PDB file of C-alpha atoms in Angstrom:
ATOM      1  CA  MET L 179     -42.314 155.249 228.344  1.00 72.00           C
ATOM      2  CA  THR L 180     -44.077 156.146 224.848  1.00 78.00           C
ATOM      3  CA  SER L 181     -42.858 157.776 221.699  1.00 80.00           C
ATOM      4  CA  LEU L 182     -44.495 160.999 223.047  1.00 85.00           C
ATOM      5  CA  ASP L 183     -41.586 160.984 225.714  1.00 83.00           C
ATOM      6  CA  TYR L 184     -38.796 160.627 223.308  1.00 86.00           C
ATOM      7  CA  PHE L 185     -40.131 163.417 221.100  1.00 88.00           C
ATOM      8  CA  HIS L 186     -40.897 165.704 224.203  1.00 89.00           C
ATOM      9  CA  SER L 187     -37.236 165.226 225.238  1.00 90.00           C
ATOM     10  CA  ALA L 188     -35.998 165.791 221.853  1.00 93.00           C
ATOM     11  CA  GLY L 189     -38.048 168.995 221.569  1.00 93.00           C
ATOM     12  CA  LEU L 190     -36.777 170.291 225.168  1.00 91.00           C
ATOM     13  CA  GLY L 191     -33.252 169.804 223.962  1.00 91.00           C
ATOM     14  CA  LEU L 192     -34.031 171.480 220.763  1.00 93.00           C
ATOM     15  CA  ALA L 193     -35.346 174.673 222.500  1.00 91.00           C
ATOM     16  CA  THR L 194     -32.670 174.471 225.142  1.00 88.00           C
ATOM     17  CA  GLY L 195     -29.895 174.438 222.540  1.00 88.00           C
ATOM     18  CA  LEU L 196     -31.245 177.035 220.522  1.00 89.00           C
ATOM     19  CA  ALA L 197     -31.960 179.329 223.544  1.00 85.00           C
ATOM     20  CA  LEU L 198     -28.189 178.919 224.463  1.00 83.00           C
ATOM     21  CA  ILE L 199     -26.457 179.322 221.199  1.00 85.00           C
ATOM     22  CA  VAL L 200     -28.869 182.149 219.607  1.00 79.00           C
ATOM     23  CA  ALA L 201     -27.132 185.207 221.126  1.00 71.00           C
ATOM     24  CA  ILE L 202     -25.028 188.061 220.110  1.00 62.00           C
ATOM     25  CA  GLY L 203     -21.430 186.787 220.172  1.00 68.00           C
ATOM     26  CA  ALA L 204     -18.340 186.606 218.252  1.00 71.00           C
ATOM     27  CA  GLN L 205     -18.855 183.112 216.815  1.00 84.00           C
ATOM     28  CA  ASN L 206     -22.168 184.086 215.526  1.00 83.00           C
ATOM     29  CA  ALA L 207     -20.986 187.573 214.131  1.00 76.00           C
ATOM     30  CA  PHE L 208     -17.958 185.619 212.436  1.00 85.00           C
ATOM     31  CA  VAL L 209     -20.454 182.851 210.877  1.00 88.00           C
ATOM     32  CA  LEU L 210     -22.823 185.749 209.668  1.00 81.00           C
ATOM     33  CA  ARG L 211     -20.096 187.785 208.248  1.00 77.00           C
ATOM     34  CA  GLN L 212     -18.875 184.856 206.303  1.00 86.00           C
ATOM     35  CA  GLY L 213     -22.271 184.126 205.023  1.00 86.00           C
ATOM     36  CA  ILE L 214     -22.623 187.567 203.757  1.00 77.00           C
ATOM     37  CA  ARG L 215     -19.445 187.377 201.958  1.00 77.00           C
ATOM     38  CA  GLY L 216     -19.909 183.844 200.583  1.00 82.00           C
ATOM     39  CA  GLU L 217     -16.766 182.459 201.919  1.00 85.00           C
ATOM     40  CA  HIS L 218     -15.716 178.867 203.084  1.00 92.00           C
ATOM     41  CA  LEU L 219     -19.367 178.317 204.485  1.00 92.00           C
ATOM     42  CA  VAL L 220     -19.282 174.617 204.259  1.00 94.00           C
ATOM     43  CA  PRO L 221     -16.229 174.029 206.268  1.00 95.00           C
ATOM     44  CA  ILE L 222     -17.228 176.714 208.891  1.00 95.00           C
ATOM     45  CA  VAL L 223     -20.884 175.550 209.217  1.00 95.00           C
ATOM     46  CA  ALA L 224     -19.405 171.932 209.668  1.00 96.00           C
ATOM     47  CA  VAL L 225     -16.920 172.809 212.238  1.00 96.00           C
ATOM     48  CA  CYS L 226     -19.506 174.780 214.202  1.00 95.00           C
ATOM     49  CA  ALA L 227     -22.036 171.980 214.230  1.00 94.00           C
ATOM     50  CA  LEU L 228     -19.471 169.029 214.598  1.00 96.00           C
ATOM     51  CA  SER L 229     -17.903 171.030 217.673  1.00 95.00           C
ATOM     52  CA  ASP L 230     -21.334 171.512 219.344  1.00 92.00           C
ATOM     53  CA  ALA L 231     -22.042 167.893 218.657  1.00 94.00           C
ATOM     54  CA  VAL L 232     -18.886 166.941 220.394  1.00 93.00           C
ATOM     55  CA  LEU L 233     -19.530 169.069 223.534  1.00 91.00           C
ATOM     56  CA  ILE L 234     -22.953 168.065 223.761  1.00 92.00           C
ATOM     57  CA  ALA L 235     -22.273 164.435 223.929  1.00 92.00           C
ATOM     58  CA  ALA L 236     -19.299 165.178 226.336  1.00 89.00           C
ATOM     59  CA  GLY L 237     -21.710 167.163 228.420  1.00 87.00           C
ATOM     60  CA  VAL L 238     -24.353 164.247 228.505  1.00 89.00           C
ATOM     61  CA  PHE L 239     -22.209 161.592 229.097  1.00 87.00           C
ATOM     62  CA  GLY L 240     -19.874 163.343 231.521  1.00 81.00           C
ATOM     63  CA  THR L 241     -22.704 164.473 233.634  1.00 71.00           C
ATOM     64  CA  GLY L 242     -24.342 161.127 233.563  1.00 65.00           C
ATOM     65  CA  ALA L 243     -20.849 159.597 234.782  1.00 72.00           C
ATOM     66  CA  LEU L 244     -20.773 162.332 237.598  1.00 67.00           C
ATOM     67  CA  MET L 245     -24.508 160.942 238.434  1.00 61.00           C
ATOM     68  CA  THR L 246     -23.095 157.445 239.200  1.00 64.00           C
ATOM     69  CA  ALA L 247     -19.852 158.443 240.685  1.00 70.00           C
ATOM     70  CA  ALA L 248     -21.015 161.279 243.079  1.00 70.00           C
ATOM     71  CA  PRO L 249     -24.783 161.521 243.425  1.00 70.00           C
ATOM     72  CA  ALA L 250     -24.309 164.296 245.903  1.00 75.00           C
ATOM     73  CA  ALA L 251     -22.428 166.477 243.396  1.00 69.00           C
ATOM     74  CA  VAL L 252     -25.190 166.300 240.881  1.00 66.00           C
ATOM     75  CA  VAL L 253     -27.538 167.793 243.691  1.00 74.00           C
ATOM     76  CA  VAL L 254     -25.099 170.680 243.955  1.00 78.00           C
ATOM     77  CA  LEU L 255     -24.867 171.000 240.189  1.00 70.00           C
ATOM     78  CA  ARG L 256     -28.692 171.019 239.768  1.00 74.00           C
ATOM     79  CA  TYR L 257     -29.028 174.173 241.948  1.00 81.00           C
ATOM     80  CA  VAL L 258     -25.860 175.675 240.376  1.00 78.00           C
ATOM     81  CA  GLY L 259     -27.340 175.031 236.951  1.00 73.00           C
ATOM     82  CA  ALA L 260     -30.632 176.439 237.974  1.00 81.00           C
ATOM     83  CA  ALA L 261     -29.034 179.522 239.365  1.00 84.00           C
ATOM     84  CA  PHE L 262     -27.328 179.875 235.999  1.00 76.00           C
ATOM     85  CA  LEU L 263     -30.535 179.429 233.870  1.00 76.00           C
ATOM     86  CA  VAL L 264     -32.184 182.188 235.922  1.00 86.00           C
ATOM     87  CA  THR L 265     -29.504 184.441 235.746  1.00 85.00           C
ATOM     88  CA  TYR L 266     -28.989 183.897 232.040  1.00 76.00           C
ATOM     89  CA  GLY L 267     -32.774 184.725 231.739  1.00 84.00           C
ATOM     90  CA  VAL L 268     -32.384 187.618 233.408  1.00 89.00           C
ATOM     91  CA  MET L 269     -29.628 188.924 231.209  1.00 84.00           C
ATOM     92  CA  ALA L 270     -31.568 188.082 228.266  1.00 81.00           C
ATOM     93  CA  ALA L 271     -34.388 190.234 229.510  1.00 89.00           C
ATOM     94  CA  ARG L 272     -31.996 193.182 230.058  1.00 87.00           C
ATOM     95  CA  ARG L 273     -30.823 192.592 226.434  1.00 80.00           C
ATOM     96  CA  ALA L 274     -34.473 192.641 225.456  1.00 84.00           C
ATOM     97  CA  MET L 275     -35.063 196.080 227.001  1.00 87.00           C
ATOM     98  CA  ARG L 276     -32.034 197.439 225.541  1.00 82.00           C
ATOM     99  CA  PRO L 277     -31.806 195.456 222.140  1.00 67.00           C
ATOM    100  CA  GLN L 278     -28.645 195.649 220.047  1.00 67.00           C
ATOM    101  CA  SER L 279     -27.965 194.754 216.576  1.00 63.00           C
ATOM    102  CA  LEU L 280     -25.626 191.959 215.386  1.00 57.00           C
ATOM    103  CA  THR L 281     -23.056 193.637 212.982  1.00 58.00           C
ATOM    104  CA  THR L 282     -20.525 191.744 210.605  1.00 53.00           C
ATOM    105  CA  GLY L 283     -18.039 194.444 210.413  1.00 54.00           C
ATOM    106  CA  GLU L 284     -18.063 194.143 206.587  1.00 49.00           C
ATOM    107  CA  SER L 285     -19.527 196.830 204.134  1.00 44.00           C
ATOM    108  CA  THR L 286     -21.800 195.507 201.529  1.00 41.00           C
ATOM    109  CA  SER L 287     -21.186 198.244 199.157  1.00 40.00           C
ATOM    110  CA  GLY L 288     -18.886 198.678 196.225  1.00 39.00           C
ATOM    111  CA  ASN L 289     -17.802 195.243 195.449  1.00 40.00           C
ATOM    112  CA  GLY L 290     -20.951 193.529 196.496  1.00 39.00           C
ATOM    113  CA  GLY L 291     -19.629 192.824 199.939  1.00 41.00           C
ATOM    114  CA  THR L 292     -17.361 190.078 198.830  1.00 40.00           C
ATOM    115  CA  GLY L 293     -14.028 191.771 199.714  1.00 43.00           C
ATOM    116  CA  ARG L 294     -10.731 190.011 199.701  1.00 45.00           C
ATOM    117  CA  LYS L 295     -11.089 186.383 199.661  1.00 49.00           C
ATOM    118  CA  GLY L 296      -9.458 184.828 202.736  1.00 52.00           C
ATOM    119  CA  GLY L 297      -7.883 181.457 203.332  1.00 86.00           C
ATOM    120  CA  ALA L 298     -10.217 178.502 204.066  1.00 88.00           C
ATOM    121  CA  LEU L 299      -7.735 177.298 206.813  1.00 92.00           C
ATOM    122  CA  ALA L 300      -7.412 180.659 208.324  1.00 90.00           C
ATOM    123  CA  ALA L 301     -11.337 180.893 208.432  1.00 90.00           C
ATOM    124  CA  VAL L 302     -11.531 177.296 209.943  1.00 93.00           C
ATOM    125  CA  ALA L 303      -8.638 178.249 212.508  1.00 91.00           C
ATOM    126  CA  THR L 304     -10.618 181.474 213.524  1.00 89.00           C
ATOM    127  CA  VAL L 305     -14.067 179.605 214.155  1.00 90.00           C
ATOM    128  CA  LEU L 306     -12.248 176.873 216.034  1.00 92.00           C
ATOM    129  CA  ALA L 307     -10.670 179.527 218.290  1.00 89.00           C
ATOM    130  CA  LEU L 308     -14.035 181.492 218.720  1.00 85.00           C
ATOM    131  CA  THR L 309     -15.813 178.056 219.651  1.00 87.00           C
ATOM    132  CA  TRP L 310     -13.302 176.165 221.934  1.00 89.00           C
ATOM    133  CA  LEU L 311     -11.548 179.247 223.571  1.00 81.00           C
ATOM    134  CA  ASN L 312     -14.874 180.462 224.832  1.00 75.00           C
ATOM    135  CA  PRO L 313     -15.074 179.648 228.450  1.00 67.00           C
ATOM    136  CA  HIS L 314     -19.014 180.178 228.361  1.00 73.00           C
ATOM    137  CA  VAL L 315     -19.221 177.235 226.104  1.00 80.00           C
ATOM    138  CA  TYR L 316     -18.120 174.897 228.852  1.00 78.00           C
ATOM    139  CA  LEU L 317     -20.645 176.220 231.363  1.00 76.00           C
ATOM    140  CA  ASP L 318     -23.431 175.897 228.555  1.00 82.00           C
ATOM    141  CA  ILE L 319     -22.323 172.237 227.718  1.00 83.00           C
ATOM    142  CA  ALA L 320     -22.530 171.369 231.622  1.00 82.00           C
ATOM    143  CA  LEU L 321     -25.842 172.663 231.883  1.00 84.00           C
ATOM    144  CA  ILE L 322     -27.118 170.806 228.827  1.00 88.00           C
ATOM    145  CA  GLY L 323     -25.658 167.755 230.618  1.00 86.00           C
ATOM    146  CA  SER L 324     -27.472 168.411 233.653  1.00 84.00           C
ATOM    147  CA  LEU L 325     -30.817 169.049 231.909  1.00 87.00           C
ATOM    148  CA  ALA L 326     -30.367 166.052 229.629  1.00 87.00           C
ATOM    149  CA  ASN L 327     -29.646 163.658 232.629  1.00 84.00           C
ATOM    150  CA  ALA L 328     -32.570 164.973 234.589  1.00 84.00           C
ATOM    151  CA  GLN L 329     -34.663 163.453 231.911  1.00 86.00           C
ATOM    152  CA  GLY L 330     -33.502 159.930 232.694  1.00 84.00           C
ATOM    153  CA  SER L 331     -32.248 157.049 230.751  1.00 82.00           C
ATOM    154  CA  PRO L 332     -32.450 156.650 227.656  1.00 85.00           C
ATOM    155  CA  LEU L 333     -34.221 160.088 227.215  1.00 90.00           C
ATOM    156  CA  GLN L 334     -30.991 162.172 228.103  1.00 90.00           C
ATOM    157  CA  TRP L 335     -29.541 161.085 224.739  1.00 92.00           C
ATOM    158  CA  TRP L 336     -32.759 162.264 222.738  1.00 94.00           C
ATOM    159  CA  PHE L 337     -32.467 165.679 224.811  1.00 94.00           C
ATOM    160  CA  GLY L 338     -28.874 165.858 223.734  1.00 93.00           C
ATOM    161  CA  ALA L 339     -29.758 164.888 220.007  1.00 95.00           C
ATOM    162  CA  GLY L 340     -32.368 167.662 220.069  1.00 95.00           C
ATOM    163  CA  ALA L 341     -29.731 170.034 221.334  1.00 94.00           C
ATOM    164  CA  MET L 342     -27.550 168.867 218.291  1.00 95.00           C
ATOM    165  CA  VAL L 343     -30.440 169.471 215.752  1.00 95.00           C
ATOM    166  CA  GLY L 344     -30.904 172.911 217.154  1.00 94.00           C
ATOM    167  CA  SER L 345     -27.076 173.778 216.540  1.00 94.00           C
ATOM    168  CA  ILE L 346     -27.217 172.596 213.077  1.00 95.00           C
ATOM    169  CA  LEU L 347     -30.311 174.404 212.119  1.00 95.00           C
ATOM    170  CA  TRP L 348     -28.992 177.517 213.792  1.00 93.00           C
ATOM    171  CA  PHE L 349     -25.682 177.429 212.038  1.00 94.00           C
ATOM    172  CA  CYS L 350     -26.953 176.497 208.659  1.00 94.00           C
ATOM    173  CA  SER L 351     -29.704 179.262 208.746  1.00 91.00           C
ATOM    174  CA  LEU L 352     -27.017 181.610 209.903  1.00 89.00           C
ATOM    175  CA  GLY L 353     -24.490 180.756 207.317  1.00 91.00           C
ATOM    176  CA  PHE L 354     -26.395 179.966 204.299  1.00 92.00           C
ATOM    177  CA  GLY L 355     -29.088 182.183 205.073  1.00 90.00           C
ATOM    178  CA  ALA L 356     -27.058 185.185 205.928  1.00 81.00           C
ATOM    179  CA  ARG L 357     -27.948 187.308 203.012  1.00 79.00           C
ATOM    180  CA  PHE L 358     -31.482 187.243 204.019  1.00 81.00           C
ATOM    181  CA  LEU L 359     -30.945 187.295 207.747  1.00 70.00           C
ATOM    182  CA  ARG L 360     -28.602 190.350 207.782  1.00 68.00           C
ATOM    183  CA  GLY L 361     -31.510 192.682 207.307  1.00 75.00           C
ATOM    184  CA  PHE L 362     -33.395 190.836 210.113  1.00 76.00           C
ATOM    185  CA  PHE L 363     -30.601 190.794 212.734  1.00 69.00           C
ATOM    186  CA  ALA L 364     -29.551 194.323 211.993  1.00 71.00           C
ATOM    187  CA  ARG L 365     -32.743 195.501 213.597  1.00 77.00           C
ATOM    188  CA  PRO L 366     -32.806 195.916 217.172  1.00 79.00           C
ATOM    189  CA  LEU L 367     -36.455 195.250 217.431  1.00 82.00           C
ATOM    190  CA  SER L 368     -35.623 191.585 216.100  1.00 78.00           C
ATOM    191  CA  TRP L 369     -33.172 190.881 219.129  1.00 74.00           C
ATOM    192  CA  ARG L 370     -35.909 192.330 221.411  1.00 83.00           C
ATOM    193  CA  PHE L 371     -38.202 189.632 220.463  1.00 83.00           C
ATOM    194  CA  LEU L 372     -35.604 187.112 220.207  1.00 74.00           C
ATOM    195  CA  ASP L 373     -33.971 187.771 223.549  1.00 79.00           C
ATOM    196  CA  GLY L 374     -37.660 188.059 225.183  1.00 86.00           C
ATOM    197  CA  GLY L 375     -38.240 184.690 224.014  1.00 83.00           C
ATOM    198  CA  ILE L 376     -34.736 183.282 225.409  1.00 75.00           C
ATOM    199  CA  ALA L 377     -35.297 184.909 228.834  1.00 85.00           C
ATOM    200  CA  VAL L 378     -38.687 182.973 229.137  1.00 86.00           C
ATOM    201  CA  THR L 379     -37.353 179.710 228.153  1.00 78.00           C
ATOM    202  CA  MET L 380     -34.204 180.098 230.649  1.00 76.00           C
ATOM    203  CA  VAL L 381     -36.140 181.117 233.615  1.00 87.00           C
ATOM    204  CA  ALA L 382     -38.818 178.261 232.849  1.00 85.00           C
ATOM    205  CA  LEU L 383     -36.023 175.775 232.582  1.00 76.00           C
ATOM    206  CA  GLY L 384     -34.237 177.013 235.794  1.00 81.00           C
ATOM    207  CA  VAL L 385     -37.497 176.758 237.630  1.00 86.00           C
ATOM    208  CA  GLY L 386     -38.298 173.389 236.116  1.00 80.00           C
ATOM    209  CA  LEU L 387     -34.853 172.017 237.154  1.00 73.00           C
ATOM    210  CA  VAL L 388     -35.296 173.236 240.836  1.00 81.00           C
ATOM    211  CA  LEU L 389     -38.823 171.339 240.867  1.00 81.00           C
ATOM    212  CA  GLN L 390     -37.338 168.150 239.739  1.00 70.00           C
ATOM    213  CA  ALA L 391     -35.048 167.905 242.492  1.00 60.00           C
TER     214      ALA L 391
END
């Protein structure tokens, strides 16, 4: 095993993490809105990134434990995960054909878009709920765990680390770069290219998961 193998697994984890997290959703819209308003960005970004890190680590560790305890269940999980990936890719392809724009629900006119300052605790509580009460996040984490453990030991943790880095990069870019990203993500064409890339990535990962069986 060479250093190239470690970087390959980390890069694959980075691409997978970004492909799963970069989508129009309530959490991303909330982070983008807070970024535009310039409110409580440090705790919000930290909560999002830390939550993802905990979930990804749990997914990698939990799937690894399942592989040892019930190898047959892992085979089933592999094919279920592959089906989920392909379905996810098809959905992204459909979004690419009918692109939307990511809106924040805030106006930037009049007072510069800052509006009334909300409490930091309320903002953190909101982002925690949007993260941990979203049932799709647990499907994503199980999927990351399956893909990570398919890399073998110790590469699964490099895969997981790559996914964590992807999460950090995304939330930092979305939150702290929101003032610049707002115009970009407000254009449907931007989401057409983004969802198209996600579709290709997800289908390729799903096919690769089946071929590794």
